[in-house]
Coordinates of C-alpha atoms and ligand atoms in Angstrom, one line a residue:
M227 CA 90.8 98.5 106.5
K228 CA 89.8 101.5 104.3
L229 CA 92.0 102.4 101.4
Y230 CA 91.8 104.9 98.6
N231 CA 91.3 103.1 95.3
T232 CA 92.5 105.0 92.3
L233 CA 90.2 102.9 90.1
T234 CA 87.0 104.1 91.8
R235 CA 88.5 107.3 93.1
K236 CA 87.0 106.6 96.5
V237 CA 88.2 105.5 99.9
E238 CA 86.7 102.0 100.2
E239 CA 86.6 99.1 102.5
F240 CA 89.4 96.7 101.4
I241 CA 87.9 93.3 100.7
P242 CA 90.3 90.8 99.1
N243 CA 89.1 88.0 96.8
E244 CA 89.9 85.3 99.3
E245 CA 89.1 85.8 103.0
G246 CA 92.3 86.6 105.0
K247 CA 94.6 86.5 102.0
V248 CA 96.1 89.4 100.0
R249 CA 97.7 89.1 96.6
M250 CA 99.8 92.2 96.2
Y251 CA 101.9 93.4 93.3
T252 CA 104.5 96.2 93.2
C253 CA 106.1 97.6 90.1
G254 CA 109.8 97.2 90.8
P255 CA 112.7 99.5 89.8
T256 CA 114.2 99.9 86.4
V257 CA 117.7 99.0 87.2
Y258 CA 119.8 101.3 85.0
H259 CA 120.8 103.7 87.8
F260 CA 120.6 104.1 91.5
A261 CA 117.1 104.5 93.0
H262 CA 116.6 108.1 94.1
I263 CA 114.9 109.0 97.4
G264 CA 111.8 109.8 95.4
N265 CA 111.5 106.2 94.1
L266 CA 112.2 105.1 97.6
R267 CA 109.4 107.2 99.0
S268 CA 107.1 105.0 96.9
Y269 CA 108.7 101.8 98.2
I270 CA 108.6 103.0 101.8
C271 CA 104.9 103.7 101.5
E272 CA 104.2 100.4 99.8
D273 CA 106.2 98.7 102.6
V274 CA 104.0 100.3 105.2
L275 CA 100.9 99.2 103.2
E276 CA 102.1 95.6 103.1
K277 CA 103.0 95.7 106.8
S278 CA 99.7 97.3 107.8
L279 CA 97.9 94.5 106.0
R280 CA 99.9 91.9 107.8
Y281 CA 99.4 93.8 111.1
A282 CA 95.6 93.8 110.4
G283 CA 95.9 90.0 110.2
Y284 CA 96.1 89.3 106.5
D285 CA 98.3 86.7 105.0
V286 CA 100.0 88.7 102.3
K287 CA 101.9 87.4 99.3
R288 CA 103.8 90.2 97.6
V289 CA 105.4 90.1 94.2
M290 CA 107.8 92.6 92.6
N291 CA 109.4 92.7 89.1
I292 CA 112.8 94.0 88.3
T293 CA 112.7 95.9 85.0
D294 CA 115.9 94.9 83.2
V295 CA 114.6 95.2 79.6
G296 CA 112.0 97.0 77.6
H297 CA 111.6 100.3 79.5
L298 CA 112.3 103.0 76.9
S299 CA 113.3 106.5 77.8
S300 CA 109.7 107.6 77.2
D301 CA 107.1 105.4 79.0
A302 CA 105.2 105.6 75.7
D303 CA 107.5 103.2 73.8
T304 CA 109.7 105.8 72.2
G305 CA 113.3 106.6 72.9
E306 CA 116.2 104.4 73.8
D307 CA 116.0 101.4 76.1
K308 CA 117.0 102.7 79.5
M309 CA 119.1 99.6 80.2
V310 CA 121.0 100.0 77.0
A311 CA 121.7 103.6 77.7
G312 CA 122.9 102.7 81.2
A313 CA 125.3 100.0 79.8
K314 CA 126.7 102.5 77.3
R315 CA 127.2 105.1 79.9
E316 CA 129.2 102.8 82.1
H317 CA 130.9 100.7 79.4
K318 CA 129.4 97.5 80.9
T319 CA 127.1 94.8 79.7
I320 CA 123.4 95.2 80.4
M321 CA 123.5 92.2 82.7
E322 CA 126.3 93.7 84.7
I323 CA 124.4 97.0 85.0
A324 CA 121.2 95.1 86.0
E325 CA 123.0 93.0 88.6
F326 CA 124.9 96.0 90.1
Y327 CA 121.9 98.3 90.4
T328 CA 119.6 95.6 91.6
K329 CA 122.0 94.9 94.5
C330 CA 122.2 98.7 95.2
F331 CA 118.4 98.9 95.3
F332 CA 118.1 96.1 97.9
D333 CA 121.0 97.5 99.9
D334 CA 119.1 100.8 100.0
C335 CA 115.9 99.1 100.9
E336 CA 117.7 97.3 103.8
K337 CA 118.9 100.6 105.2
L338 CA 115.4 102.0 105.0
N339 CA 113.9 98.8 106.7
I340 CA 111.9 98.1 103.6
K341 CA 111.1 94.4 103.6
R342 CA 112.0 92.4 100.5
P343 CA 108.9 91.2 98.7
D344 CA 108.1 87.4 98.9
V345 CA 108.9 87.1 95.2
V346 CA 111.3 89.2 93.2
E347 CA 111.4 88.4 89.5
P348 CA 113.6 90.0 86.8
A349 CA 111.7 90.5 83.5
T350 CA 114.4 88.7 81.6
N351 CA 113.5 85.5 83.5
C352 CA 110.0 85.4 81.9
I353 CA 110.4 85.7 78.1
P354 CA 108.3 82.6 77.4
E355 CA 105.4 84.0 79.5
F356 CA 105.5 87.3 77.6
I357 CA 105.5 85.5 74.2
H358 CA 102.6 83.4 75.3
M359 CA 100.5 86.4 76.4
V360 CA 101.2 88.2 73.1
E361 CA 100.2 85.1 71.1
V362 CA 96.9 84.9 73.0
L363 CA 96.2 88.6 72.5
L364 CA 96.8 88.2 68.7
E365 CA 94.5 85.2 68.6
K366 CA 91.8 87.1 70.4
G367 CA 92.1 90.0 68.0
Y368 CA 93.4 92.5 70.6
A369 CA 96.8 92.8 69.0
Y370 CA 98.1 93.4 65.5
R371 CA 101.5 93.3 63.7
A372 CA 102.8 96.4 62.0
G373 CA 106.3 97.4 60.9
E374 CA 107.5 94.1 62.4
N375 CA 106.4 95.0 65.9
V376 CA 103.3 93.7 67.7
Y377 CA 101.0 96.3 69.1
F378 CA 98.0 96.3 71.4
D379 CA 94.9 97.7 69.7
T380 CA 93.3 100.0 72.3
S381 CA 90.3 100.6 70.0
K382 CA 89.1 97.1 70.8
L383 CA 88.3 98.0 74.4
D384 CA 85.1 99.5 75.7
E385 CA 87.0 101.6 78.1
Y386 CA 90.7 102.3 77.9
F387 CA 91.2 105.2 80.3
V388 CA 90.1 103.2 83.4
F389 CA 91.6 105.7 85.8
G390 CA 89.3 108.3 84.3
N391 CA 89.7 112.1 84.2
Q392 CA 92.7 111.9 81.9
N393 CA 92.8 115.0 79.9
E394 CA 94.9 115.4 76.8
E395 CA 97.8 116.9 78.9
E396 CA 97.7 114.0 81.4
Q397 CA 97.7 111.5 78.6
L398 CA 100.9 113.0 77.3
L399 CA 102.6 112.7 80.7
G400 CA 103.9 109.3 79.8
A401 CA 105.2 110.5 76.5
R402 CA 106.9 113.4 78.1
D403 CA 110.5 112.9 77.1
D404 CA 110.8 112.9 73.4
V405 CA 107.5 112.3 71.7
T406 CA 107.9 110.8 68.3
E407 CA 104.8 109.5 66.6
D408 CA 105.1 105.9 65.6
P409 CA 103.5 105.6 62.1
N410 CA 102.8 101.8 62.7
K411 CA 100.2 102.5 65.4
K412 CA 96.6 102.3 64.3
N413 CA 95.5 104.4 67.3
R414 CA 97.4 107.0 69.2
N415 CA 97.3 105.1 72.5
D416 CA 98.2 101.7 71.1
F417 CA 101.4 100.3 72.7
V418 CA 104.1 97.8 71.8
L419 CA 103.8 94.3 73.2
W420 CA 106.8 93.0 71.4
F421 CA 109.6 94.8 69.5
T422 CA 111.4 93.2 66.6
K423 CA 112.0 96.3 64.5
S424 CA 113.5 98.9 66.6
K425 CA 115.4 101.9 65.6
F426 CA 118.1 100.6 67.9
E427 CA 120.0 98.1 65.9
D428 CA 122.4 97.7 68.8
Q429 CA 119.8 96.5 71.2
A430 CA 121.9 93.9 73.0
L431 CA 119.2 91.7 74.6
K432 CA 117.1 89.8 72.0
W433 CA 115.1 86.6 72.1
D434 CA 113.6 84.4 69.4
S435 CA 109.8 84.8 69.0
P436 CA 107.2 83.8 66.5
W437 CA 107.6 87.4 65.2
G438 CA 111.3 87.3 64.8
E439 CA 114.2 88.2 67.2
G440 CA 113.2 90.9 69.6
Y441 CA 112.3 92.0 73.1
P442 CA 109.2 92.6 75.1
G443 CA 107.5 96.0 75.8
W444 CA 107.7 97.2 79.4
H445 CA 104.0 97.0 80.3
I446 CA 103.7 93.3 79.5
E447 CA 106.3 92.5 82.1
C448 CA 104.1 93.4 85.1
S449 CA 101.0 91.6 83.7
C450 CA 102.8 88.4 83.2
I451 CA 105.0 88.4 86.3
S452 CA 102.0 89.1 88.5
M453 CA 99.9 86.4 86.9
K454 CA 102.8 83.9 87.1
H455 CA 103.0 84.2 90.9
L456 CA 99.6 85.5 92.0
G457 CA 97.2 83.9 89.5
E458 CA 94.3 85.4 87.5
Y459 CA 92.9 87.5 90.4
M460 CA 94.9 90.1 92.2
D461 CA 93.8 92.2 95.2
I462 CA 96.0 95.2 95.1
H463 CA 98.6 96.7 92.7
C464 CA 100.9 99.5 93.7
G465 CA 103.3 102.1 92.2
G466 CA 104.0 105.8 92.0
V467 CA 101.4 108.1 90.4
D468 CA 103.5 108.5 87.3
N469 CA 102.8 104.8 86.6
M470 CA 99.0 105.3 86.3
F471 CA 99.4 106.3 82.7
P472 CA 100.4 104.8 80.5
H473 CA 102.0 101.9 82.4
H474 CA 99.1 100.7 84.7
T475 CA 96.5 101.7 82.1
N476 CA 98.2 99.4 79.6
E477 CA 98.7 96.6 82.2
I478 CA 95.0 96.6 82.8
A479 CA 94.1 96.8 79.1
Q480 CA 96.2 93.8 78.1
S481 CA 95.6 91.7 81.3
E482 CA 91.8 92.0 81.1
A483 CA 91.8 91.4 77.3
Y484 CA 93.9 88.3 77.9
L485 CA 91.9 87.0 80.9
G486 CA 88.5 88.0 79.7
H487 CA 87.6 89.2 83.2
K488 CA 88.4 91.8 85.8
W489 CA 92.0 91.5 87.0
C490 CA 92.8 93.7 90.0
N491 CA 90.3 95.3 92.3
Y492 CA 92.4 97.9 94.2
W493 CA 95.1 100.3 92.9
F494 CA 97.4 102.1 95.3
H495 CA 99.4 105.0 94.0
V496 CA 102.0 107.0 95.9
H497 CA 102.4 110.7 95.1
H498 CA 105.7 112.2 94.2
L499 CA 108.6 113.5 96.1
N500 CA 109.4 116.8 94.7
D501 CA 112.4 119.0 95.0
R502 CA 112.7 122.6 93.9
N503 CA 112.9 121.5 90.3
G504 CA 109.7 119.5 90.6
K505 CA 109.3 115.8 90.5
M506 CA 112.6 114.0 91.4
S507 CA 113.5 111.9 88.4
K508 CA 116.3 109.7 87.4
S509 CA 116.4 111.1 83.9
K510 CA 117.0 114.6 85.2
G511 CA 120.4 113.3 86.4
D512 CA 120.7 115.4 89.6
I513 CA 119.3 112.9 92.0
L514 CA 119.6 112.3 95.7
T515 CA 120.3 108.7 96.8
V516 CA 120.5 107.0 100.2
S517 CA 124.3 107.2 99.9
T518 CA 124.1 110.9 99.4
L519 CA 122.1 111.2 102.6
E520 CA 124.5 109.0 104.5
E521 CA 127.5 111.0 103.2
K522 CA 125.8 114.2 104.5
G523 CA 125.5 112.5 107.9
Y524 CA 121.8 111.6 107.8
D525 CA 120.5 108.3 109.2
P526 CA 118.4 106.7 106.4
L527 CA 115.8 105.9 108.9
A528 CA 115.4 109.6 109.6
Y529 CA 114.3 109.8 105.9
R530 CA 111.8 107.0 106.5
F531 CA 110.5 109.0 109.4
F532 CA 110.3 112.1 107.2
C533 CA 108.2 110.1 104.7
L534 CA 105.9 108.7 107.3
Q535 CA 105.1 112.1 108.7
S536 CA 103.1 112.9 105.6
H537 CA 100.3 111.1 103.8
Y538 CA 101.2 108.9 100.8
R539 CA 98.4 110.6 98.7
K540 CA 100.0 114.1 99.0
P541 CA 103.0 115.3 97.1
L542 CA 105.9 115.6 99.5
E543 CA 108.3 118.5 99.2
F544 CA 112.0 117.7 100.0
T545 CA 114.5 120.2 101.3
F546 CA 117.4 119.5 103.7
E547 CA 115.9 121.9 106.2
L548 CA 112.7 119.8 106.3
L549 CA 114.8 116.6 106.6
D550 CA 116.8 118.3 109.5
N551 CA 113.6 118.9 111.3
A552 CA 112.4 115.3 110.8
G553 CA 115.9 114.1 111.8
N554 CA 115.9 116.0 115.1
A555 CA 112.4 114.8 115.9
Y556 CA 113.5 111.3 115.1
D557 CA 116.6 111.4 117.3
K558 CA 114.5 112.7 120.2
L559 CA 111.9 110.0 119.7
K560 CA 114.5 107.3 119.5
K561 CA 116.3 108.5 122.6
R562 CA 113.0 108.2 124.5
T563 CA 112.1 104.8 123.1
L564 CA 115.5 103.4 123.8
Q565 CA 115.1 104.2 127.5
L566 CA 112.2 101.8 127.6
L567 CA 114.5 98.9 126.9
S568 CA 115.3 98.6 130.6
A569 CA 111.6 98.4 131.6
E570 CA 110.7 95.6 134.0
G571 CA 107.5 94.0 135.0
D572 CA 104.4 93.0 133.0
A573 CA 102.5 95.0 130.3
D574 CA 99.0 96.1 131.2
Q575 CA 96.9 94.2 128.6
A576 CA 93.9 96.5 128.6
V577 CA 96.1 99.6 127.9
F578 CA 98.0 97.7 125.3
D579 CA 94.8 96.7 123.5
E580 CA 93.4 100.2 123.6
Y581 CA 96.5 101.8 122.0
K582 CA 96.9 99.0 119.5
A583 CA 93.3 99.5 118.4
R584 CA 94.0 103.2 118.0
F585 CA 97.1 102.5 115.9
L586 CA 95.2 100.1 113.7
D587 CA 92.5 102.6 113.3
A588 CA 95.0 105.1 112.0
L589 CA 96.4 102.6 109.5
G590 CA 93.0 101.5 108.6
N591 CA 92.1 105.1 107.7
D592 CA 93.8 104.9 104.3
I593 CA 97.3 104.3 105.8
N594 CA 97.4 107.5 107.9
T595 CA 101.0 107.2 109.0
S596 CA 101.2 110.6 110.6
M597 CA 98.2 109.7 112.8
A598 CA 99.9 106.4 113.6
I599 CA 103.0 108.3 114.8
T600 CA 100.7 110.5 116.9
V601 CA 99.4 107.4 118.6
L602 CA 103.0 106.4 119.3
Y603 CA 103.7 109.8 120.9
D604 CA 100.5 109.4 123.0
V605 CA 101.8 106.0 124.2
L606 CA 105.0 107.6 125.4
K607 CA 103.0 110.2 127.3
A608 CA 100.4 107.8 128.6
D609 CA 99.8 107.1 132.3
T610 CA 101.0 103.5 132.2
N611 CA 104.1 101.6 133.1
D612 CA 107.2 101.3 130.9
A613 CA 106.7 97.6 130.2
T614 CA 103.4 98.5 128.5
K615 CA 104.9 101.3 126.5
L616 CA 107.8 99.0 125.5
A617 CA 105.4 96.3 124.3
L618 CA 103.4 98.9 122.3
V619 CA 106.5 100.4 120.7
R620 CA 107.7 96.9 119.8
S621 CA 104.3 96.1 118.3
F622 CA 104.0 99.4 116.3
E623 CA 107.5 98.8 115.0
E624 CA 106.2 95.8 113.0
V625 CA 104.7 98.5 110.7
L626 CA 106.7 101.7 111.2
S627 CA 110.1 99.9 111.1
L628 CA 112.0 103.0 112.3
G629 CA 114.6 101.1 114.3
L630 CA 113.3 102.7 117.5
L631 CA 114.4 99.9 119.7
D632 CA 117.7 99.1 117.9
A633 CA 120.6 100.1 120.1
P634 CA 122.8 102.5 118.2
E635 CA 126.0 100.5 117.9
E636 CA 127.8 103.2 116.0
A637 CA 126.9 105.9 118.6
E638 CA 128.1 103.6 121.4
K639 CA 131.3 102.9 119.7
S640 CA 132.0 106.6 119.2
E641 CA 131.2 107.2 122.8
E642 CA 133.8 104.6 123.6
D643 CA 136.2 106.2 121.2
E644 CA 135.6 109.6 122.9
A645 CA 136.4 108.1 126.3
L646 CA 139.6 106.5 125.0
A647 CA 140.7 109.8 123.4
A648 CA 140.0 111.7 126.7
Y649 CA 142.1 109.1 128.6
V650 CA 145.0 109.2 126.2
E651 CA 145.1 113.0 126.1
E652 CA 145.1 113.0 129.9
Q653 CA 148.1 110.6 130.0
I654 CA 150.0 112.7 127.4
A655 CA 149.5 115.7 129.6
L656 CA 150.8 113.8 132.6
R657 CA 153.8 112.6 130.6
K658 CA 154.5 116.2 129.5
A659 CA 154.4 117.4 133.1
A660 CA 156.7 114.5 134.2
K661 CA 159.2 115.4 131.5
K662 CA 159.1 119.0 132.5
E663 CA 160.0 117.9 136.0
K664 CA 162.8 115.8 134.5
N665 CA 161.0 112.7 135.8
F666 CA 161.9 110.6 132.7
A667 CA 161.2 107.3 134.5
E668 CA 157.6 108.4 135.0
A669 CA 157.4 109.7 131.4
D670 CA 158.6 106.3 130.1
R671 CA 156.3 104.4 132.3
I672 CA 153.3 106.3 130.9
R673 CA 154.5 105.6 127.3
E674 CA 154.9 101.9 128.1
E675 CA 151.5 101.8 129.8
L676 CA 149.8 103.3 126.7
L677 CA 151.7 100.9 124.4
A678 CA 150.5 98.0 126.5
K679 CA 147.0 99.3 125.8
G680 CA 147.6 99.5 122.0
I681 CA 148.3 103.2 121.8
Q682 CA 151.5 104.4 120.3
I683 CA 152.7 108.0 120.9
R684 CA 155.1 110.1 118.9
D685 CA 156.7 113.4 119.8
T686 CA 156.6 115.7 116.8
R687 CA 157.3 119.4 116.4
E688 CA 153.6 120.1 116.6
G689 CA 153.4 118.2 119.9
T690 CA 152.7 114.6 120.9
V691 CA 150.4 112.7 118.6
W692 CA 149.0 109.2 119.1
E693 CA 147.5 106.3 117.1
K694 CA 145.9 103.0 117.8
I695 CA 148.1 100.1 116.7
Ligands
LIG288 P1 111.4 103.4 88.0 O1 112.6 102.8 88.6 O2 111.7 104.6 87.3 O3 110.6 102.4 87.2 O4 110.5 103.8 89.3 C1 110.3 103.1 90.4 C2 109.1 103.6 91.2 O5 109.4 104.9 91.7 C3 107.8 103.7 90.4 O6 106.8 103.2 91.3 C4 107.6 105.1 90.2 O7 106.3 105.5 90.0 C5 108.2 105.7 91.4 N1 108.7 107.1 91.4 C6 109.4 107.7 90.4 N2 109.7 109.0 90.6 C7 109.2 109.2 91.9 C8 109.1 110.4 92.7 N3 109.7 111.6 92.4 N4 108.5 110.3 93.9 C9 107.9 109.1 94.3 N5 107.9 108.0 93.5 C10 108.5 108.0 92.3
LIG289 ZN1 104.6 97.7 86.5

């Protein structure tokens, strides 16, 4: 497989540390609010990456954290803890907020057919690991104490901006919200490993540490949680592009300082979903969620299809018109694939292998999902039997996960409802005609027959109405 590696800024052959095995890490959500469909674009693309690796034959272990402490309103360690702000907003405890939004996140993932990672670990589970890493960094001289916080000293590194090309403006991206200079820092890019002195005296979550009661910085979470479950060498680390700096840059700085060797070889970054105001962002407040899409009548999987039509390394513009187009194409595609479910006979192995290879090629070409979808359309047009097409769609679905072969229960139910409504209306019309002819016995018989079927009718001034009982 070939993947674009943000670290080398090249498309490269993906070679994991151990043959056939992939150790993969994903930055999880900060659970102070619903995930918006921009966040979920990242998780959809990462899901496709994981499934593509599995499809290509790798044994993947994927780990994700849940950020339930330490992520301040600016990624550069200033501002209020997002979890504390969320708890205040909703008059709940931080743990209630974390539990509620973690559940909402996974419910949304389920609706989008995003597989749950093998390991999901909330940051608040790993306080001893964070403290240990900070202790080692202090011992090795990579960290210092100032103003009662512990900071990472970026001047101790040969190279801090490992993702390169970061100009002054880009460096400030992480500090975009409310930049306040921290006078304790020796160097501008130093970051907090452990807070004890914070300007938020009401910080509810605090733990004992060798430096006093406090809480961890956000970046250290991902370094520790990934090492806890994946060991000292990781193959691929993912997140949205906004995580490159400072979050991933800091993760690399502290992990490699702690380990004394290279930590992760490949970095996979998903570009943003933008709306007309620019990057969709939780802090802007006006966000679209999976529930909003459902309320407006969209199938969440139509949104997944919308995301897969474009490449993860390009910003994606969101408008309802574009989603409508994707939704229409998705409905047509699904109608076509569902017809294959009645296919009989055997699949043609040679044709199957040929298209599967083309599909793998598309994925192996830096996860080219729109190309993979083109291969799917080519299968549907191909000169082969339906059994082969069905086998191929089923196989491609291991990665695309568009629900293309899931019978639409809801739609069937509503067709049933429509048929019932048509029948009842017909009986009401017949009863009305019977009454007009003064055939009351027939009118009563119709009423009784409907009642026996669980339908109650009532004559009102506006006409006859009915309900299921
Ligand atoms: P957060 O919950 O804010 O920590 O973000 C969760 C994930 O969503 C991270 O990987 C972010 O980089 C990513 N993300 C945030 N905003 C967007 C966006 N507008 N489009 C795509 N990914 C995003
Ligand atoms: Zn992270």
